[in-house]
Coordinates of C-alpha atoms (C1' of nucleotides) in Angstrom, one line a residue:
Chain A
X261 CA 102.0 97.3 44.8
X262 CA 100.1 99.5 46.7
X263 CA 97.5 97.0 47.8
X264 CA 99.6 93.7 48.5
X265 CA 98.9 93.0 52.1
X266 CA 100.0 89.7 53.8
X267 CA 98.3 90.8 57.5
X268 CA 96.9 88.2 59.7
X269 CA 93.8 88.2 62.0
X270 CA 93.7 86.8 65.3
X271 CA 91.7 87.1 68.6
X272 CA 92.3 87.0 72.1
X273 CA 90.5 86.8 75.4
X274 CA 91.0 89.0 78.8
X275 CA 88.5 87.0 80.7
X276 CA 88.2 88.1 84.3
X277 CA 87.1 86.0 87.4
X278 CA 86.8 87.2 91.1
X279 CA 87.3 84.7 94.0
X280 CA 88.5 84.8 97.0
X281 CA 88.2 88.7 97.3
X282 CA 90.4 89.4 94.8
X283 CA 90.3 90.0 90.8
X284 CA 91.7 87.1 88.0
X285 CA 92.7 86.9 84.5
X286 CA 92.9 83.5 83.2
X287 CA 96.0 82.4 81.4
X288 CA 97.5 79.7 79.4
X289 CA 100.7 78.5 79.0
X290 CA 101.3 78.6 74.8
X291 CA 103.3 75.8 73.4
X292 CA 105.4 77.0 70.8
X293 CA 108.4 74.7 70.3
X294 CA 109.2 72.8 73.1
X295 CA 111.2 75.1 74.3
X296 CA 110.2 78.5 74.8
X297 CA 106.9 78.8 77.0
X298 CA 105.0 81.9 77.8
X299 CA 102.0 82.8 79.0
X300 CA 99.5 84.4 77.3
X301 CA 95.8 85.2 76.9
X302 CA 93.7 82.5 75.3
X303 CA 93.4 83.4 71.7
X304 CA 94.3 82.6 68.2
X305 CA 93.7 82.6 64.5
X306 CA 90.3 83.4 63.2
X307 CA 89.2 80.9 60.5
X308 CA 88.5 82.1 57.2
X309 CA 84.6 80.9 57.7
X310 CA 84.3 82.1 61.2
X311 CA 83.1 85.3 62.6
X312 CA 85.3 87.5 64.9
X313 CA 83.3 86.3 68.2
X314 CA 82.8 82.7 66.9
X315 CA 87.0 82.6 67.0
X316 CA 86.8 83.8 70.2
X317 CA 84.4 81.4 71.4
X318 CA 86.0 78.7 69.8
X319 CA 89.5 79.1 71.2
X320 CA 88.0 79.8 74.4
X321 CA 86.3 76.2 74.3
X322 CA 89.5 74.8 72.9
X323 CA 92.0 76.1 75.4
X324 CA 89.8 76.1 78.4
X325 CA 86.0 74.8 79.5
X326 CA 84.6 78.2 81.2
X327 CA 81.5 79.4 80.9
X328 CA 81.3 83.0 80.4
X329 CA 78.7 85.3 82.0
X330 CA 79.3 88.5 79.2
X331 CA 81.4 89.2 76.6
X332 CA 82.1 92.1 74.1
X333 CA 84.9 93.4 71.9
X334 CA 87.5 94.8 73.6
X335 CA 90.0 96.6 71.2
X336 CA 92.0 95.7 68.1
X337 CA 95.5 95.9 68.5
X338 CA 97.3 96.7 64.9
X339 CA 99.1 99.6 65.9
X340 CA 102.6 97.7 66.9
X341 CA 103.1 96.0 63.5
X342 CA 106.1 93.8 64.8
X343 CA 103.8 92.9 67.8
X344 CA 104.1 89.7 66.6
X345 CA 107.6 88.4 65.6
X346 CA 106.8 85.9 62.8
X347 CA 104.2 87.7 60.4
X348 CA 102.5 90.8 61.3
X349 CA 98.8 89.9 62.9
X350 CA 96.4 92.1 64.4
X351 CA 94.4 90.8 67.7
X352 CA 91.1 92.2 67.9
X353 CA 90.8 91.4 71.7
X354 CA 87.8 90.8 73.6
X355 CA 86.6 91.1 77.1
X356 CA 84.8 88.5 79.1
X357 CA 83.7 88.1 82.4
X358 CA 83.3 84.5 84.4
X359 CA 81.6 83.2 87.9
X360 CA 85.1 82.1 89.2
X361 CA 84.2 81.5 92.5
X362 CA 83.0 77.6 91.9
X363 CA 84.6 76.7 88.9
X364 CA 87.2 74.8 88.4
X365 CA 89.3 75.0 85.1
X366 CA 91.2 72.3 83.2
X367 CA 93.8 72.4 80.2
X368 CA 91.6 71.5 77.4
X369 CA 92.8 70.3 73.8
X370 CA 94.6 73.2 72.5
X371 CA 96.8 74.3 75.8
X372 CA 99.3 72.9 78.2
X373 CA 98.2 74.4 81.4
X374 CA 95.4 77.4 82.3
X375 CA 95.8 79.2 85.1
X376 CA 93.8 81.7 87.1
X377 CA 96.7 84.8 87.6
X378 CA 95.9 87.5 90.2
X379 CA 96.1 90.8 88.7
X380 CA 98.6 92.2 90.4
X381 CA 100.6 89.1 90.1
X382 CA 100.7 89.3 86.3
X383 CA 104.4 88.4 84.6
X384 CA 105.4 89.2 81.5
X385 CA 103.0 87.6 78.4
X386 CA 103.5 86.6 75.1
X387 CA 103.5 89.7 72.5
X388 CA 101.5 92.7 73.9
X389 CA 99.3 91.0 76.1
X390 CA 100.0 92.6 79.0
X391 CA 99.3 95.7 77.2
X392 CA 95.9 94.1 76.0
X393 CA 95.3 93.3 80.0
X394 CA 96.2 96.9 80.7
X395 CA 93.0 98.3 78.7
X396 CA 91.1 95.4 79.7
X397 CA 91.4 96.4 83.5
X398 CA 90.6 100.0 82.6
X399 CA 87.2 98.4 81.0
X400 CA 86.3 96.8 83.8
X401 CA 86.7 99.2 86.1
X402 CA 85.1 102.1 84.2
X403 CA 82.1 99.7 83.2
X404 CA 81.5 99.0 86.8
X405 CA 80.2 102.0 87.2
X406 CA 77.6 102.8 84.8
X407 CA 76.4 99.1 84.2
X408 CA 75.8 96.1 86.4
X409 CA 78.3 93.9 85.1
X410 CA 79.1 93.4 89.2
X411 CA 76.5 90.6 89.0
X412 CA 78.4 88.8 86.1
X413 CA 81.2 87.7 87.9
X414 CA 79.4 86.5 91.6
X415 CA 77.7 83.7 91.9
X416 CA 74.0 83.5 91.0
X417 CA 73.3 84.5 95.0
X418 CA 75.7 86.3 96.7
X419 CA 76.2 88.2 99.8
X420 CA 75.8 92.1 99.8
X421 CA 79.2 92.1 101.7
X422 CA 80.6 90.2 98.4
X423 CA 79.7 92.7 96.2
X424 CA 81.0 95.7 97.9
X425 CA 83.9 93.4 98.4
X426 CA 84.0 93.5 94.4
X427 CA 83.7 96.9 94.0
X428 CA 86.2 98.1 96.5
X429 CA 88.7 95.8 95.5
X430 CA 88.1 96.2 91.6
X431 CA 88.2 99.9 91.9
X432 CA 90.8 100.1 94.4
X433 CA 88.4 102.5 96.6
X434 CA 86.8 102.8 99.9
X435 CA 83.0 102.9 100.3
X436 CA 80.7 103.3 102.8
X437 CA 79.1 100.0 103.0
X438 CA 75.2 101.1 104.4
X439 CA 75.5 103.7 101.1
X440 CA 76.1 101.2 99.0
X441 CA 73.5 99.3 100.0
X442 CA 71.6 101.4 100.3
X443 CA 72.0 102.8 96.4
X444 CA 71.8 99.3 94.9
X445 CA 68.7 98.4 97.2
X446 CA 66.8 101.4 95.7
X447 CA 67.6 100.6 92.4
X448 CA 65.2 97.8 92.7
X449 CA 66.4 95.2 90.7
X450 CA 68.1 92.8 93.3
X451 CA 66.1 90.3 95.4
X452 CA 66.1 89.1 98.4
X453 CA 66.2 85.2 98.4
X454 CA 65.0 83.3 101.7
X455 CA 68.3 81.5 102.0
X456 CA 71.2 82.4 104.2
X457 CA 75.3 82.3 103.9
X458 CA 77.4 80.0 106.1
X459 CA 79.2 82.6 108.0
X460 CA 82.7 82.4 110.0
X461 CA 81.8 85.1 112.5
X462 CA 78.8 87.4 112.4
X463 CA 75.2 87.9 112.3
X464 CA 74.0 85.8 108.9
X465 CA 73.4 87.5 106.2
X466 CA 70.9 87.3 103.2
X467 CA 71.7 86.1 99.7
X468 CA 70.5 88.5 97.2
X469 CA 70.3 87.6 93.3
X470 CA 70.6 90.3 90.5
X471 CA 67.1 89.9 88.6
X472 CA 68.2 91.1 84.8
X473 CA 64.3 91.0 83.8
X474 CA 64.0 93.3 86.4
X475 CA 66.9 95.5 85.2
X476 CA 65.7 95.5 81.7
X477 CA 62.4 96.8 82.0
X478 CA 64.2 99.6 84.1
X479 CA 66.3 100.6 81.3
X480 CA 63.4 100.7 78.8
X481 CA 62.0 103.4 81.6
X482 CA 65.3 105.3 81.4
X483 CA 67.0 104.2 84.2
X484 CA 70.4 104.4 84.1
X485 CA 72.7 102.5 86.0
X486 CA 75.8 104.3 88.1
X487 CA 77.7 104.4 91.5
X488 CA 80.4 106.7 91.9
X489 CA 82.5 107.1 94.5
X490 CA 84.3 109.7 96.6
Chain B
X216 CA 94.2 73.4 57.1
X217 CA 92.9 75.1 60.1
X218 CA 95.4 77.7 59.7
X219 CA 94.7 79.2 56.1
X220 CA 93.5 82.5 56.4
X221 CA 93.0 84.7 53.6
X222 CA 91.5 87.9 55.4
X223 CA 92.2 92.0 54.2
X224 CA 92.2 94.1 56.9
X225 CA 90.3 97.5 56.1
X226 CA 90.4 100.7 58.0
X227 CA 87.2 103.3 58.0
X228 CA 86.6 106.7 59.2
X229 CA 83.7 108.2 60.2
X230 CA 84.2 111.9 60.8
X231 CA 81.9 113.9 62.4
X232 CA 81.2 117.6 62.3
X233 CA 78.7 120.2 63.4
X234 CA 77.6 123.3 61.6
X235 CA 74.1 124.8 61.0
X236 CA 73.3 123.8 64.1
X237 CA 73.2 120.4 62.9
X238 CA 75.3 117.0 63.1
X239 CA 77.0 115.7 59.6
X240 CA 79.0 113.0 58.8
X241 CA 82.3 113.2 56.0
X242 CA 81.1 110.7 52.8
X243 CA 82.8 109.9 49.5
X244 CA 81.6 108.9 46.4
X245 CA 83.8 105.6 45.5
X246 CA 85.0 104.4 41.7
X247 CA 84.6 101.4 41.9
X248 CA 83.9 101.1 37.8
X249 CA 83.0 103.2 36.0
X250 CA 79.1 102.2 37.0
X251 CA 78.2 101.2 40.5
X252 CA 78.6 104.3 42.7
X253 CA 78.2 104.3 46.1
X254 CA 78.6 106.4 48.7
X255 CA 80.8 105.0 51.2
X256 CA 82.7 106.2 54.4
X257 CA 86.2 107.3 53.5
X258 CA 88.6 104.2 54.4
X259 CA 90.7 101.6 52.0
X260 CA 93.5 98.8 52.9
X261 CA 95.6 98.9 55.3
X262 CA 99.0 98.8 53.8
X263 CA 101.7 96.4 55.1
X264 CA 104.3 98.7 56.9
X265 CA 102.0 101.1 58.4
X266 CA 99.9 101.2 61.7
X267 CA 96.6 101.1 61.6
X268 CA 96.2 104.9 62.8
X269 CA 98.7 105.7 59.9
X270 CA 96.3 103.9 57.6
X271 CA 93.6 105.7 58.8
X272 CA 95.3 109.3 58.2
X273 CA 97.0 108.7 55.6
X274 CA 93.5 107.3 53.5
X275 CA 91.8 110.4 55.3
X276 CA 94.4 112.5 53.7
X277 CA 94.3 110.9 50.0
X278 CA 90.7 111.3 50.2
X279 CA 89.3 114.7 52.3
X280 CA 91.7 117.5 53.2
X281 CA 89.6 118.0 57.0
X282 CA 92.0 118.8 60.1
X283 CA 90.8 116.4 62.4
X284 CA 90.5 117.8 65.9
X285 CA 90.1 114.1 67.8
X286 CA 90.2 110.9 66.4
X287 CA 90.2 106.9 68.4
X288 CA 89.4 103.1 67.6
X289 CA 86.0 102.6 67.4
X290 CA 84.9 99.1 66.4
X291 CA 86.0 96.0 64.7
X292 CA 83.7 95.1 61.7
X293 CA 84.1 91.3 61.2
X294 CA 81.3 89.2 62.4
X295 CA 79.6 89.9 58.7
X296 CA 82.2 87.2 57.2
X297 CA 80.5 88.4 53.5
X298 CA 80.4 92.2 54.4
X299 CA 82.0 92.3 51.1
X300 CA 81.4 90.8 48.5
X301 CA 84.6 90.2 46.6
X302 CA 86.8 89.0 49.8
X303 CA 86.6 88.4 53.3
X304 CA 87.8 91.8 54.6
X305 CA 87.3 93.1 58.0
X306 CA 87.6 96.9 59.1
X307 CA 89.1 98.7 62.0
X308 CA 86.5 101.8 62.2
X309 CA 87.7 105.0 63.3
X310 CA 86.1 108.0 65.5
X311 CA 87.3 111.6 64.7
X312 CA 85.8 114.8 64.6
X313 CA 86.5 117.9 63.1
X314 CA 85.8 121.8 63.5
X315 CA 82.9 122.1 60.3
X316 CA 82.1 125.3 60.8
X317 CA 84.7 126.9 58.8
X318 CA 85.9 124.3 56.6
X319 CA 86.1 123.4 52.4
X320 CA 86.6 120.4 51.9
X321 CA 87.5 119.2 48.5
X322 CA 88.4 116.2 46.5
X323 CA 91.6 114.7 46.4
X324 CA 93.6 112.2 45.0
X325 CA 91.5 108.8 45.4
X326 CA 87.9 109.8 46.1
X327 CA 85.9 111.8 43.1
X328 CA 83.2 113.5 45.6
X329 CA 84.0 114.1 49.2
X330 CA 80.4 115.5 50.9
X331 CA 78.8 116.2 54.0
X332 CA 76.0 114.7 54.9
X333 CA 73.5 115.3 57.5
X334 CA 72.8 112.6 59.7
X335 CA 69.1 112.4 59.2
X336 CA 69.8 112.4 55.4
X337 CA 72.3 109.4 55.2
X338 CA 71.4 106.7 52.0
X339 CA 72.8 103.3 51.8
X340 CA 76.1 103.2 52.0
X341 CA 78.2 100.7 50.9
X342 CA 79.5 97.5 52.8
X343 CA 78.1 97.8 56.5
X344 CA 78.9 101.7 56.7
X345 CA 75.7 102.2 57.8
X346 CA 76.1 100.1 60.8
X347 CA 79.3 101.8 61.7
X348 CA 77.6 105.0 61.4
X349 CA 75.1 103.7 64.1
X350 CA 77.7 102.6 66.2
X351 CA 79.6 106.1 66.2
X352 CA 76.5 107.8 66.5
X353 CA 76.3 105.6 69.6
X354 CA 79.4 106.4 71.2
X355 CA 79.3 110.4 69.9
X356 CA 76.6 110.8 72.0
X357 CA 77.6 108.7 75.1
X358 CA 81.3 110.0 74.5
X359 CA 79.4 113.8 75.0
X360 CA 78.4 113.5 78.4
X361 CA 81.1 112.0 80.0
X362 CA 84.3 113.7 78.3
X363 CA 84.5 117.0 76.5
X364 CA 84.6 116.6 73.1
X365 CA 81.5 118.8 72.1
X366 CA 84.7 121.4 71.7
X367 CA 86.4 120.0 68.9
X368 CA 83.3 120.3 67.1
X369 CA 82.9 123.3 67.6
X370 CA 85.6 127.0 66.5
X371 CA 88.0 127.6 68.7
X372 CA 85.8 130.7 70.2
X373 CA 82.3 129.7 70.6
X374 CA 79.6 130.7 71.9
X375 CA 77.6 129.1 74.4
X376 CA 74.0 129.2 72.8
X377 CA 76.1 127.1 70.2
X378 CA 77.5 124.7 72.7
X379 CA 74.2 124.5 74.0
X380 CA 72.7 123.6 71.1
X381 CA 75.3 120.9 70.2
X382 CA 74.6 119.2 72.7
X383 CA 70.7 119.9 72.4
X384 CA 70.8 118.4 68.6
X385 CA 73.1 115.6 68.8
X386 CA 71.5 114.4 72.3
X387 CA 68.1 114.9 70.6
X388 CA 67.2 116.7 74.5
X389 CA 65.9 119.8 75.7
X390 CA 67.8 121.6 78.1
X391 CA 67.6 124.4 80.7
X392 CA 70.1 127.0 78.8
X393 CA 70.8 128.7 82.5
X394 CA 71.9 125.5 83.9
X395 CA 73.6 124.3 81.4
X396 CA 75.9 127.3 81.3
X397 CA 76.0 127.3 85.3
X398 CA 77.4 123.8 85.4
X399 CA 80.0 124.2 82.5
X400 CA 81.0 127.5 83.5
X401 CA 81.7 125.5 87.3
X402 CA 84.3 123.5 85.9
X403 CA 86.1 126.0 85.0
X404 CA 87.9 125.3 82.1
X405 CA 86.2 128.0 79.7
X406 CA 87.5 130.9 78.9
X407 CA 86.0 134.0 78.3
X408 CA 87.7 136.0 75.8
X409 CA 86.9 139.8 74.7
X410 CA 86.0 138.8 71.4
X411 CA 82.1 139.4 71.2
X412 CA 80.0 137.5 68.1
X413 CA 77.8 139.5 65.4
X414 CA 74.7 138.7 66.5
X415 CA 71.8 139.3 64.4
X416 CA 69.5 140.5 67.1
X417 CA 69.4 140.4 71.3
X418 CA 72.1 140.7 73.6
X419 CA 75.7 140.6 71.9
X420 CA 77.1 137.2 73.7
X421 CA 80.8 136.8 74.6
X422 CA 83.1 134.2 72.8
X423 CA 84.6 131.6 75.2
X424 CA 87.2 129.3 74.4
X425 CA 88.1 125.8 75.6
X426 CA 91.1 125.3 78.4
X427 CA 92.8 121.7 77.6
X428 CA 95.8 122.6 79.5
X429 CA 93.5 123.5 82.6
X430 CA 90.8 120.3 81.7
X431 CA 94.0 118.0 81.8
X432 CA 95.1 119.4 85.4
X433 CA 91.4 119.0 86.5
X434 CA 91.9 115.7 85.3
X435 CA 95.0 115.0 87.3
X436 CA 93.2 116.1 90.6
X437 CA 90.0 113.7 90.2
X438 CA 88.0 115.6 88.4
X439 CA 85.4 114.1 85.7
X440 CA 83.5 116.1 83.5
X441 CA 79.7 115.5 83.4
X442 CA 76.7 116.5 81.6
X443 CA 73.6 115.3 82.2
X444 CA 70.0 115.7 81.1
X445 CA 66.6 114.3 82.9
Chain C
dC262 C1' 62.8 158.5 69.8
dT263 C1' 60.2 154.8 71.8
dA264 C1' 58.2 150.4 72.2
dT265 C1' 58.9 145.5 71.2
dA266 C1' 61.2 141.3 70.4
dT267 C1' 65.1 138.7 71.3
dT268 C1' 69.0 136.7 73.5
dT269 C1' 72.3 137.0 77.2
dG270 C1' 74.0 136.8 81.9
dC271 C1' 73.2 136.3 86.7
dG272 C1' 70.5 135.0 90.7
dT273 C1' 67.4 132.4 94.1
dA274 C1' 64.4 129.0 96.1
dA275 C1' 62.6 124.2 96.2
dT276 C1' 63.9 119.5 95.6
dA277 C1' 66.7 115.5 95.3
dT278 C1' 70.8 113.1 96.0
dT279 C1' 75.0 111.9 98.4
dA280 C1' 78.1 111.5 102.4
dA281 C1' 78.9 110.7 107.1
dC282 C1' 77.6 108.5 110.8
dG283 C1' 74.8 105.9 115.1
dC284 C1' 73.2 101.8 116.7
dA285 C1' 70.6 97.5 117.7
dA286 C1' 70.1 92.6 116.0
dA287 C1' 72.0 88.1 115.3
dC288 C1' 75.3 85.3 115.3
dT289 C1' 80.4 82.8 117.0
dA290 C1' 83.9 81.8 120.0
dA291 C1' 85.9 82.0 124.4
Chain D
dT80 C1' 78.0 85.4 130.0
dT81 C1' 80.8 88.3 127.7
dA82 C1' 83.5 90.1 124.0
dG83 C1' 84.0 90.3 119.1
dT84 C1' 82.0 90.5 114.5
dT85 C1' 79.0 91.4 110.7
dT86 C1' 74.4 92.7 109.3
dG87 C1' 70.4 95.6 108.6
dC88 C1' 68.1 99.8 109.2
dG89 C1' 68.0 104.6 110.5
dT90 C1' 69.0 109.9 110.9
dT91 C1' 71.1 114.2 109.7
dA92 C1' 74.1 117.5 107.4
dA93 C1' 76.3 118.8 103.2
dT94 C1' 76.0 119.0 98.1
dA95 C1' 74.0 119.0 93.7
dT96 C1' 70.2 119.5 90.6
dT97 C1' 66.1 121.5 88.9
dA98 C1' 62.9 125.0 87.9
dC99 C1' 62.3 129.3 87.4
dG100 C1' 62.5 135.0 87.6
dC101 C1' 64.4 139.0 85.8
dA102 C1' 67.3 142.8 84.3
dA103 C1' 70.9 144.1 80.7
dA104 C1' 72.1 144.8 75.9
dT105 C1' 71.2 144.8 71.4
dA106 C1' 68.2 145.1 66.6
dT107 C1' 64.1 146.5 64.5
dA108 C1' 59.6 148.4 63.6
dG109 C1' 56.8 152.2 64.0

DNA sequence: CTATATTTGCGTAATATTAACGCAAACTAA
DNA sequence: TTAGTTTGCGTTAATATTACGCAAATATAG
């Protein structure tokens, strides 16, 4: 009896988007009965002919149309085994990142509504999803800092001032903005396009665009990618 | 139909330890019949009341008798739908090292041949153990320069030419010995203790031991432990 | 007993990196 | 015109890293 196992396998998404100076997760609202709604992260059963990241891709497309910029597993939750009320499931969770700031998301097929929350907005999701945000968050920021995943969540050409905007914010830190500049600049592996930002108030500012070519070769060299702060 | 799944859920272990001044990794020899014998990374079905991490110990402890000095998640094999060939199965890998050094281990209960194996020496295994080995090799050595876990690999009281050269062989770099000793010593979370090692020849060298208790209040106050190599 | 080989433990100088600022240029709004 | 704002480029001081030199403490060989 030793062996009998009735376990099932799902996946979920913490897919983070930053706009408006400030860090996302994107939601749905499940339908379970009719009564009964929660939010959640996007997710679901894997198939029994799918791979783990086609699932995730899948119920990503299903329950929402966003285009992701990165992606990678996250973290399998299996340790709560009544972390699901109805059968015991595992989530082997994933973490994906999004260009928010022009994108505009609608409910697809599987979902009621999907919803952009602000992280520190968050309420209380569906089984331990708020758990699964918690080690998503602490992902993001550590990867932050030792790889240019910055780049994945601004638009293709962004403002210098938007990315130290990301990083502050993200990281809850201050920063001195000429050092920062200064630090990614010598890195090499931003460029300078020869088109501006409408500003509000200010002297204009350049858009920059992350080459990942350029990046690339740099790692093959042995670069290695970091800021740290005070 | 889109909801039948029929998937096992596996957990694997790939234990780690150091001796000889070289890196090995724990193997067993599995029964599957009586013919086809492979060598295989101790692991087996999760069982349906227990946690994953129990699943993990508990087939650690049915199969090896090591005394694991850290252990976390490390990856989620299920993109190779066919990984086995009898059912779908996916496997929750495991990262844990143990103190080698001064350590017999022996078969138990379920595994006929329990082995260490040095990593340069590793056959095929079977299932994608191989892969998972590359993947903890991965993270061992990127887990070594930014946290300190080259001292559970190592006795209790160490010394630092063998600190050194753990991190020397399992980085695969060379290494200024006086600055490496500077910079750990600067952290201050070794210990010297008045034990002194029999040395077969030069200067004897004084055993030092690792501080959690001070690493963790380091940790509290900002600190982050660092090693790196040009 | 002395010389040699070996490994440890401590130090110092040159170099590179980071942190802390100053300030003019280029715009907007009043 | 003037004041307010944000950008872009510098400089300097503090800190950290790298590359070594060298004496102390042992074992061993002669």
């Amino acid at each position: 009896m030793e062996n009998f196992q009735n376990i099932r396998v799902a996946v979920d998404a913490i897919v983070f988007g930053y706009k408006n100076n400030s860090l996302y997760v994107l939601l749905i609202e499940q339908k379970f009965g009719s009564a009964d709604k929660y939010w959640a992260l996007p997710g679901g059963l894997v198939r029994q002919d799918e791979s783990l990241k086609e699932a995730v891709i899948r119920e990503l497309h299903e329950e929402t149309n966003v285009h992701l910029t990165f992606m990678e597993q996250l973290y399998t939750f299996g340790d709560d085994i009544y972390r699901d009320s109805r059968n015991r499931v595992i989530s082997v969770a994933y973490f994906a990142l999004v260009d928010a700031s022009n994108l505009e998301i609608k409910a697809d097929t599987d979902a009621d509504k999907v919803q952009w929350c602000k992280i520190n907005e968050i309420p209380t999701l569906a089984f331990d999803h708020n758990l699964i945000i918690e080690k998503g968050i602490e992902r993001l920021k550590a990867k932050l800092t030792y790889e240019p995943i910055g780049f994945d969540l601004l638009p293709q050409e962004f403002l210098f001032s938007d990315l130290e905007n990301l990083y502050c914010t993200i990281l809850e830190k201050e920063i001195d903005r000429r050092n920062f500049r200064k630090k990614i600049l010598s890195y090499g592996f931003l460029e300078q396009t020869d088109h501006f930002s409408p500003v509000k108030s200010g002297r204009p500012a350049k858009l920059f665009r992350f080459n990942k070519l350029k990046y690339n070769v740099l790692l093959d060299k042995g670069f290695h990618f970091e800021i740290k702060f005070a």
